[in-house]
């Protein structure tokens, strides 16, 4: 196969870049198409505040007939590199047909870019931020991913291993079965924790009630996530991007904001009705009808995805996670939720798992991040 590689430089090429996986997996029943307009915004320096601290390039691979057969992005998060004292170039948005020549050409492009920028390691797949989908799926190929995960064919891992990449870290996903009746002891324990630590829940009756607490939520997140893999402190612009991405979709029944006696945010949790099946119906487009499927999923659903949970260091290991779960439990009962998807979490993250560890659950997906020294 005669492969040609081209750096994405035009608006059409960017459209082709974000559309490629939706075309590659269009007949796969487990693939969840990403909303293409949102992916374009993510890769647009004028619309994504991550470019305040990041830079990057994208490439497309074409066969001899001019058909796209692969894509990849190279990303450098300067803030994260400064934080950890390393010279890391990330790769992300990677998809390709089952052809080693294609995957090699794509990764060679990233490695050349990394060397040109003085980097000494390539790591991925990850995105600009810790919240972007990370990892190559290595288990769970017969499971539908969450809207914030990513599907790929089984051959991806073997291609990366043959190119000299090794495991860096795994992310795991659990599916939790909600019992018909949530035991009262969870609510009682949450009350004890709240009283002992002089904490209370923010009263959230509608979406706008969240607004006054957002500054505290992001401050709590920056502090609690500071030691997580690939996380760097969010800039004000990046916080604004996250607000736009999540706030319009949230259901306050699945939002917990825990406050101390001074009204400071010391912990929070955010869940969202599963959008996976709705996004399959939308087929990568919000218009003309894609948004209708999403709105329906937000209003009526039997599954929620756990998106974000953070607890201030001062309140770690004090049972505050019980308060977050108790708020979720009230929403779960009210909305008839039967299943909880944990979304991708680091394999050693016990904080989130402690929320539901006593319930029946299954580890049903695993994604892997790889790295390679390019000294």
XYZ file of C-alpha atoms in Angstrom, residues 10-324:
315
model
C -7.494 23.505 6.046
C -11.017 23.569 7.427
C -12.027 20.703 5.119
C -9.090 18.597 6.306
C -10.117 19.252 9.908
C -13.656 18.109 9.061
C -12.208 14.979 7.451
C -10.022 14.423 10.522
C -12.912 14.411 13.004
C -15.206 12.454 10.667
C -12.783 9.606 9.947
C -13.511 7.375 13.006
C -17.259 7.807 12.489
C -16.753 6.448 8.969
C -14.303 3.728 10.062
C -16.707 2.320 12.660
C -20.062 3.183 11.071
C -21.151 -0.471 11.020
C -19.841 -1.352 14.500
C -22.690 -1.797 17.041
C -20.432 -0.860 19.977
C -19.020 2.375 18.587
C -20.375 5.683 19.900
C -19.847 8.466 17.337
C -18.475 11.662 18.792
C -20.265 14.909 17.926
C -18.113 16.179 15.074
C -18.738 19.890 15.674
C -17.542 19.497 19.275
C -14.376 17.680 18.188
C -13.664 20.446 15.657
C -14.001 23.027 18.430
C -11.628 20.998 20.613
C -8.981 21.142 17.886
C -9.510 24.825 17.102
C -7.080 27.153 18.949
C -9.661 29.940 18.672
C -12.305 27.913 20.527
C -10.377 25.722 22.969
C -8.665 27.523 25.846
C -6.394 24.503 26.319
C -4.235 26.082 23.617
C -3.288 28.717 26.202
C -0.952 26.092 27.655
C -0.791 23.554 24.815
C 0.269 23.316 21.198
C -0.228 20.566 18.676
C -0.514 19.264 15.139
C -2.786 16.774 13.384
C -2.052 14.407 10.504
C -4.109 12.338 8.083
C -2.905 9.234 6.240
C -4.220 8.530 2.722
C -3.936 5.427 0.550
C -3.048 5.456 -3.161
C -6.683 6.166 -4.041
C -6.827 9.242 -1.838
C -8.973 7.538 0.808
C -8.259 8.374 4.445
C -6.890 5.355 6.299
C -5.635 6.892 9.547
C -5.337 9.966 11.734
C -3.385 11.150 14.770
C -2.636 14.314 16.759
C 0.557 15.325 18.527
C -0.014 17.497 21.611
C 2.392 19.206 23.999
C 0.942 20.426 27.298
C 3.620 22.856 28.449
C 1.986 23.498 31.821
C 1.935 19.792 32.656
C 5.515 19.310 31.492
C 6.665 22.181 33.698
C 4.740 20.707 36.626
C 6.346 17.255 36.380
C 9.719 18.403 35.041
C 9.527 16.193 31.940
C 9.541 16.675 28.170
C 6.491 14.738 27.048
C 4.676 14.873 23.746
C 1.218 13.327 23.879
C -0.482 11.546 21.015
C -4.243 11.412 20.735
C -7.206 11.271 18.356
C -5.595 8.168 16.920
C -7.477 5.821 14.600
C -6.300 3.689 11.708
C -7.115 0.673 9.593
C -5.463 -2.633 10.417
C -2.261 -1.935 8.521
C 1.089 -1.661 10.294
C 2.486 0.641 7.629
C -0.265 3.148 8.356
C 0.123 3.113 12.144
C 3.917 3.336 11.811
C 3.717 6.376 9.545
C 1.293 8.100 11.919
C 3.401 7.505 15.010
C 6.609 8.416 13.169
C 5.010 11.806 12.442
C 4.302 12.330 16.142
C 7.810 11.255 17.114
C 9.419 13.608 14.588
C 7.275 16.450 15.862
C 8.239 15.592 19.448
C 11.960 15.617 18.626
C 11.639 18.908 16.759
C 10.121 20.401 19.920
C 12.850 18.997 22.167
C 10.675 16.318 23.779
C 12.184 13.065 25.041
C 9.076 10.911 25.463
C 5.844 10.210 23.599
C 2.822 9.205 25.689
C -0.780 8.430 24.905
C -3.358 8.289 23.709
C -4.458 11.266 25.776
C -5.900 14.658 24.963
C -5.196 18.230 25.906
C -6.656 17.795 29.386
C -7.187 15.013 31.884
C -10.903 15.176 31.043
C -10.357 14.176 27.417
C -10.753 10.511 26.564
C -7.552 8.626 27.325
C -6.294 5.178 26.506
C -6.509 2.415 23.933
C -9.339 0.012 24.699
C -7.784 -3.365 25.585
C -10.772 -5.057 27.283
C -14.495 -4.662 26.683
C -14.776 -4.739 22.906
C -18.327 -6.084 23.247
C -19.430 -3.201 25.482
C -20.820 0.199 24.484
C -18.543 2.946 25.811
C -19.769 5.965 27.693
C -20.119 9.222 25.780
C -16.858 10.319 27.422
C -14.965 7.151 26.589
C -13.819 5.911 23.211
C -14.097 2.695 21.232
C -11.358 1.164 19.108
C -10.770 -2.160 17.398
C -8.677 -4.851 19.170
C -5.731 -4.513 16.779
C -4.657 -1.059 18.019
C -2.677 -2.356 20.980
C -0.630 -4.831 18.924
C 0.332 -2.072 16.492
C 1.620 0.154 19.307
C 3.525 -2.706 20.945
C 5.236 -3.505 17.643
C 6.288 0.147 17.426
C 8.046 -0.090 20.789
C 5.383 1.417 23.068
C 4.916 0.044 26.586
C 2.170 0.284 29.200
C 2.230 3.448 31.267
C -1.081 3.211 33.123
C -4.536 1.651 32.845
C -7.961 3.210 33.175
C -10.848 0.943 34.177
C -14.630 1.231 33.923
C -17.231 -0.455 36.102
C -20.920 -1.072 35.583
C -22.803 -0.930 38.886
C -26.201 -2.510 39.425
C -28.433 -0.288 41.564
C -30.390 -2.347 44.137
C -34.172 -2.100 44.124
C -33.974 -0.418 47.520
C -30.866 1.465 48.628
C -30.206 0.560 52.301
C -31.026 3.311 54.788
C -27.653 2.894 56.478
C -26.017 4.889 53.659
C -28.163 7.930 54.429
C -27.608 7.552 58.172
C -23.833 7.339 57.727
C -23.884 10.439 55.490
C -25.722 12.314 58.253
C -23.124 11.267 60.818
C -20.255 12.405 58.540
C -21.933 15.750 57.893
C -22.540 16.411 61.579
C -19.084 15.309 62.714
C -17.265 17.460 60.135
C -19.724 20.395 60.157
C -20.537 19.947 56.482
C -23.701 20.311 54.463
C -25.028 19.953 50.933
C -25.563 22.981 48.731
C -29.267 23.339 47.958
C -29.668 22.763 44.219
C -33.177 22.919 42.814
C -32.353 24.089 39.286
C -29.282 24.432 37.068
C -28.754 28.109 37.828
C -28.357 27.227 41.523
C -24.995 25.666 40.621
C -23.530 28.941 39.280
C -22.552 30.545 42.627
C -20.479 27.503 43.527
C -18.592 27.002 40.258
C -15.512 28.992 41.285
C -15.245 26.833 44.410
C -15.859 23.655 42.426
C -12.970 24.380 40.055
C -10.699 25.397 42.945
C -11.512 22.115 44.676
C -10.893 20.212 41.442
C -7.530 21.848 40.813
C -6.391 20.973 44.326
C -7.793 17.444 44.498
C -6.670 16.418 40.995
C -3.188 17.958 41.243
C -1.485 14.579 41.620
C -3.519 12.705 39.015
C -2.034 11.324 35.821
C -1.787 13.978 33.066
C -3.562 16.680 35.092
C -2.410 20.297 35.097
C -4.154 23.191 36.820
C -7.049 24.536 34.810
C -6.837 28.117 33.573
C -9.892 30.404 33.880
C -10.483 29.938 30.148
C -10.406 26.151 30.470
C -12.892 26.377 33.336
C -15.186 28.376 31.050
C -14.894 25.660 28.396
C -15.908 22.978 30.910
C -18.870 25.074 32.029
C -20.116 25.302 28.449
C -19.560 21.597 27.870
C -21.329 20.270 30.951
C -23.536 22.892 32.589
C -26.297 22.947 29.969
C -26.692 19.164 30.241
C -26.570 18.576 33.984
C -29.457 17.313 36.067
C -29.118 18.703 39.610
C -30.468 15.390 40.930
C -27.019 14.010 40.088
C -24.924 16.908 41.379
C -23.529 17.003 44.903
C -21.681 20.067 46.221
C -20.452 19.688 49.795
C -19.792 22.857 51.790
C -18.060 23.534 55.094
C -19.288 25.907 57.797
C -17.885 28.901 55.861
C -19.679 27.824 52.636
C -16.405 26.753 51.016
C -16.669 23.893 48.494
C -14.757 20.956 49.986
C -16.086 18.164 47.754
C -18.330 17.614 44.770
C -19.633 14.956 42.458
C -21.290 15.174 39.043
C -23.197 12.476 37.212
C -24.996 12.671 33.887
C -27.693 10.517 32.275
C -25.999 8.236 29.763
C -25.799 9.720 26.281
C -24.221 6.719 24.545
C -27.309 5.348 22.810
C -28.480 8.858 21.938
C -25.134 9.658 20.330
C -25.307 6.456 18.318
C -28.641 7.675 16.947
C -27.241 11.168 16.337
C -24.432 9.652 14.198
C -21.981 12.458 14.968
C -24.289 15.388 14.249
C -26.369 17.609 16.505
C -28.486 18.868 13.610
C -31.027 18.447 12.255
C -32.193 15.709 14.656
C -29.222 14.648 16.785
C -29.969 17.091 19.585
C -33.472 15.642 19.928
C -32.077 12.195 20.795
C -29.750 13.781 23.344
C -32.516 15.817 24.982
C -34.652 12.689 25.288
C -31.771 10.786 26.908
C -31.221 13.586 29.420
C -34.885 13.482 30.458
C -35.535 9.738 30.503
C -32.823 7.172 31.175
C -32.060 4.095 33.250
C -28.286 4.724 33.415
C -26.083 7.525 34.713
C -22.395 8.103 34.067
C -20.225 9.279 36.948
C -18.212 12.124 35.450
C -16.312 14.036 38.110
C -15.720 13.506 41.822
C -13.254 15.446 43.962
C -12.645 15.776 47.702
C -10.368 18.363 49.319
C -7.247 16.850 50.925
C -8.385 18.042 54.374
C -11.443 15.816 54.130
C -9.902 12.756 52.539
C -10.649 9.490 54.375
C -13.315 11.133 56.543
C -16.310 9.537 54.853
C -17.249 12.590 52.782
C -17.720 10.332 49.781
C -20.768 8.979 51.647
C -22.368 12.426 51.456
C -21.784 12.545 47.692
